[in-house]
XYZ file of C-alpha atoms in Angstrom:
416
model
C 76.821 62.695 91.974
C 74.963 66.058 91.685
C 75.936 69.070 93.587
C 72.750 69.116 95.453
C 73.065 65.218 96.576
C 76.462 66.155 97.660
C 75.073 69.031 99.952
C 71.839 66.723 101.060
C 74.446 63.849 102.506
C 76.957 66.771 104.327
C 73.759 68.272 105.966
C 72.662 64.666 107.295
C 73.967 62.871 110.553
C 76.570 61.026 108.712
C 77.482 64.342 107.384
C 78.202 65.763 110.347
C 80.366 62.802 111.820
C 82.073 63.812 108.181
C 82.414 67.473 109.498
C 83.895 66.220 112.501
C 86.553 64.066 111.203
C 87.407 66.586 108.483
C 87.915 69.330 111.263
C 89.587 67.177 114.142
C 92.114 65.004 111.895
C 93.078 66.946 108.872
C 93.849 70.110 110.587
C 96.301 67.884 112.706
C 97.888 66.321 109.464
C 98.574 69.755 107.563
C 100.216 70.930 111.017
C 103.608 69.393 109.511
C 103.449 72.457 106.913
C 102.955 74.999 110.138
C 99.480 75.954 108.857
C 97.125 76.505 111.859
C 94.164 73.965 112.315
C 92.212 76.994 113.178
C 92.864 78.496 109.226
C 92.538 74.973 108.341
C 89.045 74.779 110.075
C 88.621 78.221 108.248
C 89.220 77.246 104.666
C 87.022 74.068 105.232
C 84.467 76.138 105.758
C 84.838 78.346 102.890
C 85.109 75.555 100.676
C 82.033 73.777 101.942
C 79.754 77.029 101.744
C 81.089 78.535 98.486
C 82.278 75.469 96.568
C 79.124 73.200 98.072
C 76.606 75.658 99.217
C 76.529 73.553 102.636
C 76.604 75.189 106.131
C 76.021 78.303 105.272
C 72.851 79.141 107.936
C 73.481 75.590 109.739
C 71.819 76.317 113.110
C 74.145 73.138 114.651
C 77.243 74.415 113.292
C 76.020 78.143 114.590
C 75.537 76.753 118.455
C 78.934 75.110 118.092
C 80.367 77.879 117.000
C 79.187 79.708 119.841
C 80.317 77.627 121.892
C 83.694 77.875 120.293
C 83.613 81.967 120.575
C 82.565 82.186 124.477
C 85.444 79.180 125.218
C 87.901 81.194 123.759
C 87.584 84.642 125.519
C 86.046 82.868 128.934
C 89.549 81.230 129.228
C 91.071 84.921 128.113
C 89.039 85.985 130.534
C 90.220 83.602 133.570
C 93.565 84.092 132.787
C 93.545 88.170 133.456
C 95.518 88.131 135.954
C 95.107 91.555 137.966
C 98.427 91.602 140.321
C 100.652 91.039 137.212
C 98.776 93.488 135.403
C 99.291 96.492 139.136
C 103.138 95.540 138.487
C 103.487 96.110 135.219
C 101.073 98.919 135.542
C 103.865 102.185 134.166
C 104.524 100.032 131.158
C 101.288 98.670 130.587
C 99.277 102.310 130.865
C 102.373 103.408 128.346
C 101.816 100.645 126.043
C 97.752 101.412 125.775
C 98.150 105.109 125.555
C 100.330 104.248 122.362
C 97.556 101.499 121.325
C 95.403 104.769 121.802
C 97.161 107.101 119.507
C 97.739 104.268 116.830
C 93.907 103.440 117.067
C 93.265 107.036 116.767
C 95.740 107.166 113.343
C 94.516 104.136 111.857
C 90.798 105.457 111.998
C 92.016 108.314 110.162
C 93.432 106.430 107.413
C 90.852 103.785 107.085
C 88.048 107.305 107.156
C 89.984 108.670 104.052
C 91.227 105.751 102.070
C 88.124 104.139 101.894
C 85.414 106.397 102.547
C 83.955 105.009 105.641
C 82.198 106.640 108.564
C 83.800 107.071 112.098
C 82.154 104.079 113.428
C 83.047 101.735 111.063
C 86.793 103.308 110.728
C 87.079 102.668 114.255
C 85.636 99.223 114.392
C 88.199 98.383 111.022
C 90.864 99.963 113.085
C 90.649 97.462 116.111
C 90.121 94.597 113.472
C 93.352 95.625 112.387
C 95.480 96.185 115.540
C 93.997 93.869 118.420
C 95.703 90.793 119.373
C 93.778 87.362 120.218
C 94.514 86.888 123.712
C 92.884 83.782 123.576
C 95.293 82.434 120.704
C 97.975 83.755 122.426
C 97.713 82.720 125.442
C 97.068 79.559 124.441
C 100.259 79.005 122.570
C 102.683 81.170 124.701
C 104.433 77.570 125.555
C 105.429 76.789 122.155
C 107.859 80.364 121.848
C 110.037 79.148 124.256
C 110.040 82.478 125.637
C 111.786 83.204 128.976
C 109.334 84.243 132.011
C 110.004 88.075 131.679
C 109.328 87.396 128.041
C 105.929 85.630 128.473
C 104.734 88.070 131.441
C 105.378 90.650 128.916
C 103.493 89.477 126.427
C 100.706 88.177 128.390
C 99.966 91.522 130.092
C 100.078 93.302 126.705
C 97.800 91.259 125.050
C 94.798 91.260 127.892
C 95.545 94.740 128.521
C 95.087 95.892 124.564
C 91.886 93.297 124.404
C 89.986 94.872 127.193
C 90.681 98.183 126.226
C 89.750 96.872 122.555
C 86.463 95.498 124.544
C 85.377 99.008 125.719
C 86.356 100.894 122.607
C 83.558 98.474 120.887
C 81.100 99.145 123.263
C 81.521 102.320 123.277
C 81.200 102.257 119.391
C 78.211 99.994 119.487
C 75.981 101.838 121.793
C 77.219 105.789 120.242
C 74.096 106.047 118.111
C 72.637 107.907 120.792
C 73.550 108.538 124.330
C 70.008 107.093 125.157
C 70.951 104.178 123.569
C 74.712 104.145 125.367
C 73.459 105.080 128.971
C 70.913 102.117 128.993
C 73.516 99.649 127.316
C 76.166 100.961 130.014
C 73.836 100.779 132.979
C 72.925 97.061 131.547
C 75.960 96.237 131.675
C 76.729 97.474 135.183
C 73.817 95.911 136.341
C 75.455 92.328 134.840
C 79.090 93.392 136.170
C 77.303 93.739 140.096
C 75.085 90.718 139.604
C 77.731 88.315 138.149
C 79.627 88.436 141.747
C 76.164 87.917 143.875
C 75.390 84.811 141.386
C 78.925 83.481 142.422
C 78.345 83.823 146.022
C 75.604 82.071 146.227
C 76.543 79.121 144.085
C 79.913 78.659 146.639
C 77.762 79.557 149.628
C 74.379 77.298 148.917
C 75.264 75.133 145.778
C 78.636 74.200 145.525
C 79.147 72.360 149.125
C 76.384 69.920 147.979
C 77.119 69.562 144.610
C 80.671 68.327 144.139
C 82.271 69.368 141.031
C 79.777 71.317 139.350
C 81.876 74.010 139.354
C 82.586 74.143 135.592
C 79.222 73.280 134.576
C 78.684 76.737 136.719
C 80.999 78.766 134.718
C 80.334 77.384 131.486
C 76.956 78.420 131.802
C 77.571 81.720 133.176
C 79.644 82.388 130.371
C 76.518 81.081 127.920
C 73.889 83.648 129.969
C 76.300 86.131 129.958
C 77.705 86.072 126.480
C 73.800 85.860 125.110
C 72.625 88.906 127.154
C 75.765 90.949 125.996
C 74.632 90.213 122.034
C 71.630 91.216 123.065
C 73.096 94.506 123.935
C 74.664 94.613 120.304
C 78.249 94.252 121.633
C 78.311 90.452 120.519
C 79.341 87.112 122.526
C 83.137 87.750 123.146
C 82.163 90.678 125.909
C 80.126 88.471 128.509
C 82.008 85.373 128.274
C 84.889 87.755 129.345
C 83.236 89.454 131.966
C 82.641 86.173 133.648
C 86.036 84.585 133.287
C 87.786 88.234 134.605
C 84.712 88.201 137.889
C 85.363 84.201 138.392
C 88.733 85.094 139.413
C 87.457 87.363 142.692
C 86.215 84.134 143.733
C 89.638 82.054 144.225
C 89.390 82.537 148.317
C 85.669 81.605 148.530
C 85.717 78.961 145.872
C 89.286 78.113 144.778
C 88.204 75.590 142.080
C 86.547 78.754 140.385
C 89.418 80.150 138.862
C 92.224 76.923 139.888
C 94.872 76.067 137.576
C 92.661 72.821 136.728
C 89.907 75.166 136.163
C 91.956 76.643 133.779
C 93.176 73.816 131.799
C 89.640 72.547 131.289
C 88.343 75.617 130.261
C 91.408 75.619 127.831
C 90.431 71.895 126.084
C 86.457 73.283 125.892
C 87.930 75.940 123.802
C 89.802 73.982 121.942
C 87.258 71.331 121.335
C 84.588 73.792 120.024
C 86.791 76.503 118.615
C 87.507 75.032 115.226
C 83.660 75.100 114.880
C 83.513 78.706 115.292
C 86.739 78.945 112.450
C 84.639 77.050 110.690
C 81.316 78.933 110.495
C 83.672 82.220 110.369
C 84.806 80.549 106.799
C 81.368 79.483 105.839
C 79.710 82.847 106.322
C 81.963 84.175 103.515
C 80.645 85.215 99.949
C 82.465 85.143 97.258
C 82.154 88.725 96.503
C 84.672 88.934 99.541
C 87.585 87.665 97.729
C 87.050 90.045 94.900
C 90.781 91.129 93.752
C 89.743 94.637 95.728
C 89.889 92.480 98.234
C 92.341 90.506 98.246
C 94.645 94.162 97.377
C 93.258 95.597 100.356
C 94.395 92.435 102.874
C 97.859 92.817 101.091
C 98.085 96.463 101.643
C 96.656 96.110 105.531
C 99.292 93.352 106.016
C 102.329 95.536 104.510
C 101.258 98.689 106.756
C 99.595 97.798 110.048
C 101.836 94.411 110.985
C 105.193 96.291 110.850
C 103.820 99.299 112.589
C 102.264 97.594 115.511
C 105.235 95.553 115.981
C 107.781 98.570 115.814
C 105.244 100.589 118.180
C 105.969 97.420 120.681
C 109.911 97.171 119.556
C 110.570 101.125 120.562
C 108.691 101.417 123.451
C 110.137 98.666 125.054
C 113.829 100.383 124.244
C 112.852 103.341 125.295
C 110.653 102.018 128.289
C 113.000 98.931 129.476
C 116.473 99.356 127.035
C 116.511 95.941 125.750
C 117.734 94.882 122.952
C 116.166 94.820 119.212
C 116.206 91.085 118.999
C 114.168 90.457 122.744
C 112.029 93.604 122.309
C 111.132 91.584 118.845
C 110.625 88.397 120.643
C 107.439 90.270 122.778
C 106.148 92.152 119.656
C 105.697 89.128 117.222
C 103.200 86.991 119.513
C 101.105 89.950 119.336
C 100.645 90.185 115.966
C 98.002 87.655 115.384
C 94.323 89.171 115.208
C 92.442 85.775 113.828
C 89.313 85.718 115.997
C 88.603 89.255 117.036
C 89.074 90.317 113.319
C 86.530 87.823 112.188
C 84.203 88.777 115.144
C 84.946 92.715 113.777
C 84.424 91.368 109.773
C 81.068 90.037 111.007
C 79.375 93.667 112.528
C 80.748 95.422 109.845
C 78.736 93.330 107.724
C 75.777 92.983 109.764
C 75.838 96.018 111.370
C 77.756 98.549 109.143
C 76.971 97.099 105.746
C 80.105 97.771 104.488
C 81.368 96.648 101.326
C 82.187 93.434 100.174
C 85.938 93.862 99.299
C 86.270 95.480 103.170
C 85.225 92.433 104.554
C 87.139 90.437 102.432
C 90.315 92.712 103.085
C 90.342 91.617 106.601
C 89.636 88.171 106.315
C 93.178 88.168 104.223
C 94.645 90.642 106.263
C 94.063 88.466 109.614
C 94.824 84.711 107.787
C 98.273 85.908 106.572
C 98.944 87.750 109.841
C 98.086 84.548 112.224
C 101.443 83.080 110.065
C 103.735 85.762 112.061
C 104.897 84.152 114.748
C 105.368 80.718 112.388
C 107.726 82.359 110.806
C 109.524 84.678 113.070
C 109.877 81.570 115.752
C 110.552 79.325 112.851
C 108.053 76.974 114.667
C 104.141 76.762 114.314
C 102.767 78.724 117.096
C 99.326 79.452 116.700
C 97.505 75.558 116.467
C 94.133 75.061 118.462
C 95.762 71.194 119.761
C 95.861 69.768 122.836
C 97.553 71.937 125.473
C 100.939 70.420 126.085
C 101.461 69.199 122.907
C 104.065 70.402 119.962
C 103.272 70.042 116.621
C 105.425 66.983 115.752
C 103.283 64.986 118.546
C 106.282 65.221 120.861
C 106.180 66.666 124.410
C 106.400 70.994 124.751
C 109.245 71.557 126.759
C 107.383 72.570 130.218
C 107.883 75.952 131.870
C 110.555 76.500 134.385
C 109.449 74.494 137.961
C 106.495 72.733 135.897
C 106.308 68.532 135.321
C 105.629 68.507 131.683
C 102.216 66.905 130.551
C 102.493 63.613 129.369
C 102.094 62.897 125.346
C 99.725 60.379 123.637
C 103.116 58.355 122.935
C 103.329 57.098 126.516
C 99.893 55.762 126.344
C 97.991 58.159 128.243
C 95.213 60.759 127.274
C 96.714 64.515 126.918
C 93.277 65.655 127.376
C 92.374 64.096 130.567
């Protein structure tokens, strides 16, 4: 069978229910290896473009993807949670005016050692030092970390994203202050509109239309996340926006931002994020993995992962005096950058037209770095699988005062 017959039948429908199986079962079977389904989902799709020549400028696989990428920072979004964030607020403003300085450091060194502008420094610079919430958040359960730990952690990682948000804006729109005031007053304009649009749904809609509550969202977070790319500051920001605005809403319309709410925004993600992983892969070029490259990914792994985590490490010492080993146990589910690195890697390349081996850099950087917490837990922790469940198919031990979901061995659905 030709190459070109074996690229006709993947881009067919039976191709697709191919795609499907290849990205919903096999991930699940190399989880006994702790490798992530959502690297998995990522090398499929490097394989299939550069080894095939298949999916490359799918438009199907782009809406899924999409879909994937406003899932995953909708629920980051819904789960900023604003109180916790006021009580940790002397450790948390600490913690981003360090993320500050570092930012500010690792812009200088990406400037010099490889001859970029300030704009695209900066942009390599967040690719390199902010967490995915949305991973993190997502797999905070399987660390077995104690409350303090996870509340930590949790506030960290949503604090450094939305600070990482606005940094990007604000590097996005800098061409010309034209440019940023009408971006920035756009973007007000969505941030006052967004609440009116909710009170009218719970007001007018939602008393007379049971349960169309996440249909609402959902395609809140579409509108939103399309007019933000429009703006140039890609999907992630409005599909944010909307999950952080939802959750003004839990008094007038509790089943807005409710812990089912939550949970079902959580299995959307995880249904259509392996789909954005997926494109992420197949959008590659094999220029990327040039051995520039793949030097450059080594050398950001070896220098940015150890100084972000011993940033976290001695500020919490200083900050809180605990100990190396629970100060550690905060720092390395931060590490992980997977999908705002690859959202970064892609407006560097569009936008930026940076070099190849850059590109390719961070793609290595980010795939070794989302193994972290795998092997500092000596568990896999960063798997895109049904919330509740461990990697070995048994039950996650539940938090502290929570009934733990049931498992697929007991003969009910974990996703319903």
């Amino acid at each position: 069978m030709s190459l070109d017959s074996v690229r006709a039948f993947l881009e067919s429908e039976l191709g697709y229910i191919v795609l499907l199986f290849v990205l919903f079962v096999i991930p699940r079977i190399l989880q006994r290896w702790r490798i992530p389904s959502a690297i998995t989902a990522f090398a499929v799709g490097v394989i299939c473009s550069m080894g095939l020549g298949a999916f490359s400028n799918d438009a199907t696989v782009h809406l899924l993807a999409t879909f994937g990428i406003v899932g995953l920072f909708l629920f980051a979004g819904l789960d900023v949670d604003v109180s916790l964030l006021r009580r940790e607020a002397r450790v948390v403003s600490q913690h981003l005016a360090l993320r500050l300085v570092l930012l500010a450091g690792a812009t200088l060194a990406v400037m010099h050692g490889l001859g970029l502008d300030v704009r695209a420094s900066v942009i390599v610079a967040l690719a390199l030092l902010t967490p995915s919430t949305g991973f993190i958040l997502d797999s905070l359960d399987r660390f077995g970390l104690t409350g303090d730990e996870r509340r930590a952690v949790k506030s960290k990682a949503i604090a450094t994203e939305v600070l990482a948000l606005a940094v990007l804006f604000l590097v996005l729109q800098s061409m010309s202050p034209l440019r940023l005031l009408a971006a920035t007053a756009a973007l007000a304009a969505m941030i006052l509109l967004l609440p009116v649009v909710f009170r009218l749904f719970a007001e007018k809609i939602a008393p007379h239309a049971p349960k169309s509550e996440f249909a609402f969202l959902l395609m809140m977070a579409v509108l939103a996340a399309y007019a933000t790319r429009q703006l140039g500051v890609y999907y992630l920001v409005g599909a944010f926006l909307v999950g952080i605005l939802a959750r003004r809403f839990r008094e007038s319309l509790p089943a807005l931002a409710s812990e089912r709410m939550l949970h079902a925004v959580e299995v959307f993600a995880s249904f259509f994020a392996p789909f954005y992983f997926f494109s992420a892969g197949a959008a590659l070029r094999p220029t990327d993995f040039s051995l520039g490259g793949l030097g450059l990914g080594l050398l950001f792994l070896v220098a940015a992962v150890p100084i972000a985590a011993v940033v976290v490490i001695l500020h919490r010492r200083r900050a809180l005096g605990e100990p190396f080993s629970q100060s550690l146990r905060v720092a390395a589910p931060m590490v992980p950058t997977l999908v705002f690195t690859l959202v970064l890697a892609s407006i560097l390349r569009e936008t930026f037209s940076v070099p190849s081996y850059v590109v390719g850099g961070l793609v290595v950087y980010t795939v070794l770095n989302s193994l972290v917490p795998s092997l500092a837990f000596g568990a896999f922790a960063f798997a895109l699988d049904a919330p509740g469940l461990s990697t070995e198919g048994s039950p996650t031990p539940a938090p502290a005062g929570k009934i733990p979901p049931a498992s697929a061995s007991d003969g009910t659905d974990p996703l319903s």
